[in-house]
Short mmCIF file of N, CA and C in Angstrom, two decimals:
data_model
loop_
_atom_site.label_atom_id
_atom_site.label_comp_id
_atom_site.label_asym_id
_atom_site.label_seq_id
_atom_site.Cartn_x
_atom_site.Cartn_y
_atom_site.Cartn_z
N MET A 724 0.85 -1.17 0.00
CA MET A 724 0.00 0.00 0.00
C MET A 724 0.90 1.24 0.00
N HIS A 725 0.62 2.17 -0.88
CA HIS A 725 1.41 3.39 -0.98
C HIS A 725 0.72 4.50 -0.23
N LYS A 726 1.44 5.11 0.66
CA LYS A 726 0.92 6.24 1.41
C LYS A 726 1.77 7.46 1.11
N ARG A 727 1.14 8.63 1.13
CA ARG A 727 1.89 9.86 0.95
C ARG A 727 2.68 10.17 2.21
N SER A 728 3.94 10.54 2.05
CA SER A 728 4.72 10.96 3.21
C SER A 728 4.36 12.39 3.53
N LYS A 729 4.58 12.75 4.75
CA LYS A 729 4.25 14.11 5.18
C LYS A 729 5.37 15.04 4.76
N PRO A 730 5.10 16.02 3.88
CA PRO A 730 6.13 16.92 3.40
C PRO A 730 6.83 17.69 4.51
N SER A 731 6.10 18.09 5.55
CA SER A 731 6.72 18.87 6.61
C SER A 731 7.78 18.06 7.34
N LEU A 732 7.57 16.77 7.53
CA LEU A 732 8.55 15.93 8.18
C LEU A 732 9.80 15.82 7.31
N PHE A 733 9.61 15.61 6.02
CA PHE A 733 10.73 15.53 5.10
C PHE A 733 11.52 16.83 5.09
N ILE A 734 10.80 17.95 5.04
CA ILE A 734 11.47 19.25 5.00
C ILE A 734 12.25 19.47 6.27
N SER A 735 11.67 19.11 7.41
CA SER A 735 12.35 19.27 8.68
C SER A 735 13.64 18.45 8.73
N CYS A 736 13.56 17.20 8.32
CA CYS A 736 14.75 16.33 8.32
C CYS A 736 15.79 16.85 7.34
N ASN A 737 15.32 17.29 6.18
CA ASN A 737 16.22 17.83 5.17
C ASN A 737 16.93 19.07 5.69
N LEU A 738 16.20 19.97 6.34
CA LEU A 738 16.80 21.18 6.89
C LEU A 738 17.80 20.83 7.98
N ASP A 739 17.45 19.91 8.85
CA ASP A 739 18.38 19.49 9.91
C ASP A 739 19.68 18.96 9.32
N ALA A 740 19.58 18.16 8.29
CA ALA A 740 20.78 17.60 7.65
C ALA A 740 21.62 18.70 7.00
N GLN A 741 20.95 19.66 6.37
CA GLN A 741 21.69 20.76 5.74
C GLN A 741 22.37 21.64 6.79
N VAL A 742 21.69 21.92 7.88
CA VAL A 742 22.28 22.73 8.96
C VAL A 742 23.48 22.00 9.53
N HIS A 743 23.35 20.70 9.74
CA HIS A 743 24.47 19.92 10.27
C HIS A 743 25.68 19.98 9.31
N ALA A 744 25.41 19.89 8.02
CA ALA A 744 26.50 19.98 7.03
C ALA A 744 27.19 21.34 7.10
N VAL A 745 26.41 22.40 7.24
CA VAL A 745 26.97 23.75 7.35
C VAL A 745 27.82 23.86 8.62
N GLN A 746 27.33 23.31 9.71
CA GLN A 746 28.03 23.38 10.98
C GLN A 746 29.40 22.70 10.92
N CYS A 747 29.49 21.64 10.17
CA CYS A 747 30.73 20.84 10.13
C CYS A 747 31.68 21.24 9.01
N ASP A 748 31.30 22.22 8.20
CA ASP A 748 32.11 22.64 7.06
C ASP A 748 33.00 23.82 7.46
N LEU A 749 34.28 23.63 7.41
CA LEU A 749 35.23 24.68 7.77
C LEU A 749 35.03 25.95 6.94
N ASN A 750 34.66 25.77 5.68
CA ASN A 750 34.46 26.93 4.79
C ASN A 750 33.29 27.81 5.23
N THR A 751 32.35 27.24 5.97
CA THR A 751 31.24 28.04 6.51
C THR A 751 31.79 29.24 7.27
N TYR A 752 32.83 29.02 8.02
CA TYR A 752 33.37 30.03 8.92
C TYR A 752 34.50 30.84 8.30
N LEU A 753 35.18 30.27 7.31
CA LEU A 753 36.33 30.96 6.72
C LEU A 753 35.98 31.83 5.52
N GLU A 754 34.98 31.42 4.74
CA GLU A 754 34.66 32.14 3.51
C GLU A 754 33.51 33.12 3.72
N GLU A 755 33.71 34.33 3.25
CA GLU A 755 32.65 35.35 3.30
C GLU A 755 31.57 34.99 2.28
N PRO A 756 30.31 34.92 2.71
CA PRO A 756 29.22 34.66 1.74
C PRO A 756 29.19 35.76 0.69
N LYS A 757 28.77 35.41 -0.51
CA LYS A 757 28.79 36.36 -1.63
C LYS A 757 27.40 36.87 -2.01
N GLU A 758 26.38 36.51 -1.25
CA GLU A 758 25.03 36.95 -1.56
C GLU A 758 24.90 38.46 -1.38
N GLU A 759 24.04 39.03 -2.23
CA GLU A 759 23.85 40.48 -2.24
C GLU A 759 23.19 41.01 -0.98
N ASP A 760 22.37 40.20 -0.32
CA ASP A 760 21.64 40.69 0.85
C ASP A 760 22.41 40.54 2.17
N LEU A 761 23.67 40.11 2.11
CA LEU A 761 24.46 39.90 3.32
C LEU A 761 24.59 41.18 4.16
N GLU A 762 24.94 42.28 3.52
CA GLU A 762 25.14 43.53 4.27
C GLU A 762 23.85 43.98 4.94
N GLU A 763 22.73 43.85 4.26
CA GLU A 763 21.45 44.21 4.86
C GLU A 763 21.13 43.29 6.03
N TRP A 764 21.40 41.99 5.88
CA TRP A 764 21.14 41.03 6.94
C TRP A 764 22.00 41.34 8.16
N LYS A 765 23.27 41.73 7.94
CA LYS A 765 24.18 42.05 9.05
C LYS A 765 23.65 43.18 9.92
N LEU A 766 22.90 44.11 9.32
CA LEU A 766 22.37 45.24 10.08
C LEU A 766 21.44 44.77 11.19
N GLY A 767 20.76 43.68 11.01
CA GLY A 767 19.85 43.16 12.02
C GLY A 767 20.48 42.11 12.93
N PHE A 768 21.72 41.76 12.69
CA PHE A 768 22.40 40.73 13.47
C PHE A 768 23.11 41.36 14.66
N VAL A 769 22.79 40.88 15.87
CA VAL A 769 23.45 41.36 17.08
C VAL A 769 24.05 40.14 17.78
N LEU A 770 25.37 40.03 17.75
CA LEU A 770 26.06 38.87 18.30
C LEU A 770 25.74 38.67 19.78
N GLU A 771 25.63 39.74 20.52
CA GLU A 771 25.38 39.64 21.96
C GLU A 771 24.04 38.96 22.25
N GLU A 772 23.09 39.04 21.36
CA GLU A 772 21.79 38.41 21.55
C GLU A 772 21.81 36.91 21.27
N LYS A 773 22.90 36.42 20.74
CA LYS A 773 23.00 35.01 20.35
C LYS A 773 23.76 34.16 21.37
N GLY A 774 24.11 34.74 22.52
CA GLY A 774 24.93 34.04 23.51
C GLY A 774 24.41 32.68 23.91
N LYS A 775 23.15 32.60 24.30
CA LYS A 775 22.54 31.32 24.72
C LYS A 775 22.50 30.33 23.56
N GLU A 776 22.13 30.82 22.39
CA GLU A 776 22.06 29.94 21.22
C GLU A 776 23.45 29.40 20.87
N ILE A 777 24.47 30.24 20.98
CA ILE A 777 25.84 29.80 20.71
C ILE A 777 26.27 28.75 21.72
N GLU A 778 25.97 28.97 22.99
CA GLU A 778 26.30 27.97 24.02
C GLU A 778 25.65 26.64 23.71
N ASP A 779 24.38 26.67 23.33
CA ASP A 779 23.66 25.44 23.00
C ASP A 779 24.26 24.75 21.78
N LEU A 780 24.63 25.54 20.77
CA LEU A 780 25.23 24.97 19.56
C LEU A 780 26.54 24.25 19.88
N ILE A 781 27.36 24.88 20.68
CA ILE A 781 28.66 24.29 21.03
C ILE A 781 28.46 23.03 21.88
N ARG A 782 27.50 23.06 22.78
CA ARG A 782 27.23 21.90 23.63
C ARG A 782 26.68 20.74 22.78
N GLU A 783 25.81 21.03 21.82
CA GLU A 783 25.17 20.00 21.01
C GLU A 783 26.07 19.47 19.89
N ASN A 784 26.99 20.30 19.42
CA ASN A 784 27.84 19.90 18.29
C ASN A 784 29.29 20.27 18.59
N PRO A 785 30.05 19.33 19.14
CA PRO A 785 31.44 19.61 19.50
C PRO A 785 32.34 19.98 18.30
N VAL A 786 31.89 19.64 17.09
CA VAL A 786 32.66 20.01 15.89
C VAL A 786 32.75 21.53 15.78
N ILE A 787 31.65 22.22 16.09
CA ILE A 787 31.67 23.68 16.03
C ILE A 787 32.71 24.23 17.01
N GLU A 788 32.71 23.68 18.21
CA GLU A 788 33.68 24.13 19.22
C GLU A 788 35.11 23.89 18.75
N GLU A 789 35.35 22.73 18.17
CA GLU A 789 36.69 22.40 17.68
C GLU A 789 37.12 23.36 16.57
N ILE A 790 36.23 23.61 15.63
CA ILE A 790 36.54 24.54 14.54
C ILE A 790 36.80 25.93 15.12
N TYR A 791 35.94 26.37 16.02
CA TYR A 791 36.07 27.69 16.64
C TYR A 791 37.44 27.82 17.31
N GLU A 792 37.82 26.84 18.11
CA GLU A 792 39.10 26.89 18.82
C GLU A 792 40.30 26.90 17.87
N ASN A 793 40.14 26.26 16.71
CA ASN A 793 41.25 26.18 15.75
C ASN A 793 41.41 27.41 14.86
N ILE A 794 40.34 28.18 14.65
CA ILE A 794 40.47 29.29 13.69
C ILE A 794 40.23 30.68 14.28
N VAL A 795 39.64 30.76 15.48
CA VAL A 795 39.41 32.08 16.09
C VAL A 795 40.46 32.27 17.17
N PRO A 796 41.18 33.33 17.20
CA PRO A 796 41.21 34.49 16.33
C PRO A 796 42.31 34.45 15.27
N THR A 797 42.99 33.30 15.12
CA THR A 797 44.14 33.26 14.21
C THR A 797 43.78 33.44 12.74
N ARG A 798 42.65 32.89 12.31
CA ARG A 798 42.29 32.99 10.89
C ARG A 798 41.06 33.85 10.64
N VAL A 799 40.20 33.99 11.63
CA VAL A 799 38.99 34.78 11.50
C VAL A 799 38.61 35.30 12.89
N ASP A 800 38.02 36.49 12.93
CA ASP A 800 37.61 37.03 14.23
C ASP A 800 36.29 36.40 14.66
N LYS A 801 36.01 36.51 15.97
CA LYS A 801 34.84 35.89 16.57
C LYS A 801 33.54 36.34 15.89
N GLU A 802 33.38 37.63 15.66
CA GLU A 802 32.14 38.14 15.07
C GLU A 802 31.94 37.60 13.65
N SER A 803 32.98 37.60 12.84
CA SER A 803 32.87 37.08 11.47
C SER A 803 32.52 35.60 11.48
N PHE A 804 33.12 34.85 12.39
CA PHE A 804 32.83 33.43 12.53
C PHE A 804 31.33 33.21 12.70
N TRP A 805 30.74 33.91 13.66
CA TRP A 805 29.33 33.70 13.96
C TRP A 805 28.40 34.34 12.92
N ILE A 806 28.80 35.46 12.37
CA ILE A 806 27.99 36.07 11.30
C ILE A 806 27.87 35.11 10.13
N ARG A 807 28.98 34.53 9.74
CA ARG A 807 28.98 33.61 8.59
C ARG A 807 28.12 32.39 8.88
N TYR A 808 28.24 31.87 10.09
CA TYR A 808 27.43 30.70 10.45
C TYR A 808 25.94 31.04 10.44
N PHE A 809 25.55 32.04 11.18
CA PHE A 809 24.13 32.37 11.30
C PHE A 809 23.53 32.83 9.97
N TYR A 810 24.32 33.49 9.15
CA TYR A 810 23.81 33.91 7.85
C TYR A 810 23.53 32.69 6.96
N ARG A 811 24.44 31.75 6.96
CA ARG A 811 24.24 30.55 6.13
C ARG A 811 23.03 29.74 6.61
N VAL A 812 22.85 29.66 7.91
CA VAL A 812 21.68 28.97 8.43
C VAL A 812 20.41 29.74 8.05
N HIS A 813 20.47 31.05 8.13
CA HIS A 813 19.35 31.90 7.71
C HIS A 813 18.98 31.62 6.25
N LYS A 814 19.97 31.52 5.38
CA LYS A 814 19.71 31.25 3.96
C LYS A 814 19.12 29.86 3.75
N LEU A 815 19.59 28.87 4.52
CA LEU A 815 19.01 27.53 4.43
C LEU A 815 17.54 27.55 4.82
N LYS A 816 17.23 28.25 5.91
CA LYS A 816 15.85 28.33 6.37
C LYS A 816 14.97 29.03 5.34
N GLN A 817 15.50 30.09 4.73
CA GLN A 817 14.74 30.78 3.67
C GLN A 817 14.43 29.83 2.52
N ALA A 818 15.43 29.08 2.09
CA ALA A 818 15.25 28.15 0.98
C ALA A 818 14.25 27.06 1.34
N GLU A 819 14.31 26.54 2.56
CA GLU A 819 13.38 25.51 2.99
C GLU A 819 11.95 26.06 3.10
N GLU A 820 11.81 27.29 3.56
CA GLU A 820 10.49 27.91 3.62
C GLU A 820 9.89 28.05 2.22
N ALA A 821 10.73 28.45 1.26
CA ALA A 821 10.26 28.56 -0.12
C ALA A 821 9.85 27.20 -0.66
N ARG A 822 10.64 26.16 -0.36
CA ARG A 822 10.30 24.80 -0.81
C ARG A 822 9.00 24.33 -0.16
N ALA A 823 8.84 24.62 1.13
CA ALA A 823 7.62 24.21 1.85
C ALA A 823 6.39 24.87 1.23
N LYS A 824 6.50 26.15 0.88
CA LYS A 824 5.38 26.85 0.25
C LYS A 824 5.06 26.22 -1.09
N LEU A 825 6.09 25.88 -1.84
CA LEU A 825 5.89 25.25 -3.15
C LEU A 825 5.21 23.89 -3.00
N VAL A 826 5.69 23.08 -2.06
CA VAL A 826 5.09 21.77 -1.82
C VAL A 826 3.64 21.92 -1.41
N LYS A 827 3.37 22.86 -0.52
CA LYS A 827 2.00 23.09 -0.06
C LYS A 827 1.11 23.50 -1.23
N ARG A 828 1.63 24.37 -2.10
CA ARG A 828 0.86 24.82 -3.26
C ARG A 828 0.59 23.65 -4.21
N VAL A 829 1.59 22.83 -4.45
CA VAL A 829 1.43 21.68 -5.34
C VAL A 829 0.42 20.70 -4.76
N ILE A 830 0.51 20.45 -3.46
CA ILE A 830 -0.42 19.52 -2.83
C ILE A 830 -1.83 20.07 -2.89
N SER A 831 -2.00 21.35 -2.62
CA SER A 831 -3.35 21.91 -2.65
C SER A 831 -3.92 21.90 -4.06
N ARG A 832 -3.09 22.12 -5.06
CA ARG A 832 -3.56 22.03 -6.45
C ARG A 832 -3.94 20.60 -6.78
N GLY A 833 -3.13 19.66 -6.31
CA GLY A 833 -3.40 18.25 -6.57
C GLY A 833 -4.71 17.82 -5.97
N GLU A 834 -5.02 18.32 -4.76
CA GLU A 834 -6.28 17.96 -4.12
C GLU A 834 -7.45 18.61 -4.84
N GLU A 835 -7.26 19.84 -5.33
CA GLU A 835 -8.32 20.52 -6.06
C GLU A 835 -8.65 19.79 -7.35
N GLU A 836 -7.63 19.38 -8.06
CA GLU A 836 -7.83 18.73 -9.35
C GLU A 836 -8.03 17.23 -9.19
N ASP A 837 -7.76 16.70 -8.01
CA ASP A 837 -7.88 15.28 -7.72
C ASP A 837 -7.09 14.45 -8.73
N LEU A 838 -5.91 14.91 -9.07
CA LEU A 838 -5.03 14.17 -9.95
C LEU A 838 -3.89 13.61 -9.11
N SER A 839 -3.67 12.32 -9.19
CA SER A 839 -2.62 11.73 -8.39
C SER A 839 -2.17 10.43 -9.02
N TRP A 840 -0.90 10.14 -8.90
CA TRP A 840 -0.39 8.85 -9.33
C TRP A 840 -0.34 7.91 -8.14
N ASP A 841 -0.69 8.43 -6.94
CA ASP A 841 -0.75 7.58 -5.75
C ASP A 841 -1.99 6.73 -5.84
N PHE A 842 -1.89 5.47 -5.47
CA PHE A 842 -3.04 4.59 -5.48
C PHE A 842 -2.88 3.56 -4.39
N ASP A 843 -3.96 2.95 -4.04
CA ASP A 843 -3.99 1.94 -3.00
C ASP A 843 -4.02 0.58 -3.68
N ASP A 844 -2.91 -0.15 -3.64
CA ASP A 844 -2.80 -1.44 -4.31
C ASP A 844 -3.83 -2.45 -3.80
N ASP A 845 -4.05 -2.49 -2.48
CA ASP A 845 -4.94 -3.48 -1.90
C ASP A 845 -6.36 -3.34 -2.42
N ASP A 846 -6.88 -2.11 -2.50
CA ASP A 846 -8.23 -1.90 -2.98
C ASP A 846 -8.39 -2.37 -4.41
N ASP A 847 -7.39 -2.08 -5.24
CA ASP A 847 -7.46 -2.45 -6.65
C ASP A 847 -7.46 -3.97 -6.80
N GLU A 848 -6.59 -4.64 -6.03
CA GLU A 848 -6.49 -6.09 -6.15
C GLU A 848 -7.76 -6.76 -5.65
N GLU A 849 -8.33 -6.26 -4.55
CA GLU A 849 -9.54 -6.84 -4.00
C GLU A 849 -10.71 -6.69 -4.97
N ASN A 850 -10.80 -5.55 -5.61
CA ASN A 850 -11.92 -5.28 -6.51
C ASN A 850 -11.67 -5.78 -7.92
N GLY A 851 -10.45 -6.26 -8.20
CA GLY A 851 -10.13 -6.74 -9.54
C GLY A 851 -10.22 -5.64 -10.58
N GLU A 852 -9.96 -4.41 -10.18
CA GLU A 852 -10.11 -3.28 -11.09
C GLU A 852 -8.92 -3.14 -12.02
N ASN A 853 -9.18 -2.66 -13.20
CA ASN A 853 -8.15 -2.26 -14.14
C ASN A 853 -8.37 -0.78 -14.37
N ASN A 854 -7.46 0.03 -13.89
CA ASN A 854 -7.67 1.48 -13.93
C ASN A 854 -7.14 2.07 -15.21
N ASN A 855 -7.95 2.92 -15.82
CA ASN A 855 -7.54 3.67 -16.99
C ASN A 855 -7.44 5.14 -16.60
N ILE A 856 -6.44 5.79 -17.09
CA ILE A 856 -6.23 7.21 -16.83
C ILE A 856 -6.11 7.90 -18.16
N SER A 857 -6.84 8.99 -18.35
CA SER A 857 -6.74 9.75 -19.58
C SER A 857 -5.89 10.97 -19.32
N ASN A 858 -4.82 11.11 -20.07
CA ASN A 858 -3.90 12.23 -19.89
C ASN A 858 -3.48 12.71 -21.27
N ASN A 859 -3.70 13.99 -21.54
CA ASN A 859 -3.37 14.56 -22.85
C ASN A 859 -3.98 13.75 -23.99
N ASN A 860 -5.20 13.33 -23.80
CA ASN A 860 -5.96 12.57 -24.79
C ASN A 860 -5.41 11.18 -25.06
N ASN A 861 -4.41 10.72 -24.32
CA ASN A 861 -3.93 9.36 -24.44
C ASN A 861 -4.51 8.55 -23.30
N VAL A 862 -5.04 7.39 -23.60
CA VAL A 862 -5.55 6.53 -22.54
C VAL A 862 -4.40 5.67 -22.06
N VAL A 863 -4.20 5.69 -20.75
CA VAL A 863 -3.12 4.92 -20.14
C VAL A 863 -3.78 3.91 -19.22
N SER A 864 -3.28 2.70 -19.20
CA SER A 864 -3.88 1.64 -18.41
C SER A 864 -2.88 1.13 -17.39
N ARG A 865 -3.37 0.76 -16.20
CA ARG A 865 -2.53 0.12 -15.20
C ARG A 865 -2.99 -1.32 -15.11
N ASN A 866 -2.09 -2.27 -15.39
CA ASN A 866 -2.49 -3.67 -15.37
C ASN A 866 -2.48 -4.22 -13.94
N GLN A 867 -2.73 -5.51 -13.78
CA GLN A 867 -2.85 -6.09 -12.44
C GLN A 867 -1.55 -6.03 -11.65
N ASP A 868 -0.42 -5.93 -12.30
CA ASP A 868 0.87 -5.80 -11.60
C ASP A 868 1.16 -4.35 -11.28
N ASN A 869 0.18 -3.47 -11.46
CA ASN A 869 0.30 -2.04 -11.21
C ASN A 869 1.39 -1.39 -12.04
N VAL A 870 1.57 -1.91 -13.26
CA VAL A 870 2.49 -1.30 -14.20
C VAL A 870 1.68 -0.40 -15.12
N VAL A 871 2.10 0.84 -15.24
CA VAL A 871 1.37 1.77 -16.10
C VAL A 871 1.87 1.60 -17.51
N GLU A 872 0.94 1.44 -18.44
CA GLU A 872 1.32 1.28 -19.83
C GLU A 872 0.42 2.14 -20.70
N ASN A 873 0.98 2.66 -21.76
CA ASN A 873 0.20 3.42 -22.73
C ASN A 873 -0.40 2.40 -23.68
N VAL A 874 -1.73 2.34 -23.71
CA VAL A 874 -2.38 1.33 -24.55
C VAL A 874 -2.58 1.81 -25.97
N GLY A 875 -2.11 3.01 -26.28
CA GLY A 875 -2.12 3.49 -27.64
C GLY A 875 -3.45 3.95 -28.17
N VAL A 876 -4.38 4.23 -27.32
CA VAL A 876 -5.67 4.71 -27.77
C VAL A 876 -5.69 6.21 -27.55
N LYS A 877 -5.99 6.95 -28.60
CA LYS A 877 -6.05 8.40 -28.50
C LYS A 877 -7.50 8.82 -28.70
N LEU A 878 -8.00 9.62 -27.78
CA LEU A 878 -9.39 10.04 -27.85
C LEU A 878 -9.54 11.24 -28.77
N ASP A 879 -10.61 11.24 -29.53
CA ASP A 879 -10.95 12.38 -30.36
C ASP A 879 -11.82 13.29 -29.51
N GLU A 880 -11.29 14.49 -29.19
CA GLU A 880 -12.00 15.39 -28.29
C GLU A 880 -13.37 15.80 -28.83
N LYS A 881 -13.47 16.04 -30.12
CA LYS A 881 -14.73 16.53 -30.69
C LYS A 881 -15.80 15.46 -30.68
N ARG A 882 -15.44 14.23 -31.04
CA ARG A 882 -16.45 13.18 -31.18
C ARG A 882 -16.52 12.28 -29.97
N GLY A 883 -15.45 12.27 -29.12
CA GLY A 883 -15.47 11.46 -27.92
C GLY A 883 -15.19 9.99 -28.16
N ASP A 884 -14.75 9.60 -29.37
CA ASP A 884 -14.46 8.20 -29.61
C ASP A 884 -12.97 8.03 -29.89
N SER A 885 -12.52 6.80 -29.96
CA SER A 885 -11.09 6.55 -30.16
C SER A 885 -10.75 6.53 -31.64
N GLU A 886 -9.46 6.77 -31.91
CA GLU A 886 -8.99 6.72 -33.29
C GLU A 886 -9.04 5.29 -33.83
N GLU A 887 -8.89 4.29 -32.94
CA GLU A 887 -8.89 2.91 -33.38
C GLU A 887 -10.26 2.48 -33.89
N SER A 888 -11.34 3.14 -33.43
CA SER A 888 -12.66 2.72 -33.84
C SER A 888 -13.05 3.27 -35.20
N ARG A 889 -12.21 4.10 -35.81
CA ARG A 889 -12.52 4.68 -37.12
C ARG A 889 -12.02 3.83 -38.23
#
């Protein structure tokens, strides 16, 4: 039986994995981001307000602490280190929010149009159904093994009959 996975759970796990990758990447802290909105974002960033969050990050991920001890202040100053980290996480969150909105929009459109390739195998097998789907005037059939095949029948929109019947 095929069930739809919950997009929010996937997005959450995906974001967590991306944040973890950023945390463990030395370049996160050494390289200045090149995005155009960095300077504007910096105006709202106050390092002193991040003290508790920084403590939690270091406690939860010892890699950050190790990187910090190895490069601050010899290769990068403390403020730049944290600005680069928090900015990159900010950009990841922005991208994930945009993806979540897109997924939500696609799902809501799919529910409105009731178009889906998801199906319940058990119901079909119990009922002995052979499902036909019409897409772009081509009739597509799903056989008992749930393999989708194009049966080569094209519907005539004006007359409503197939080309094979002519």
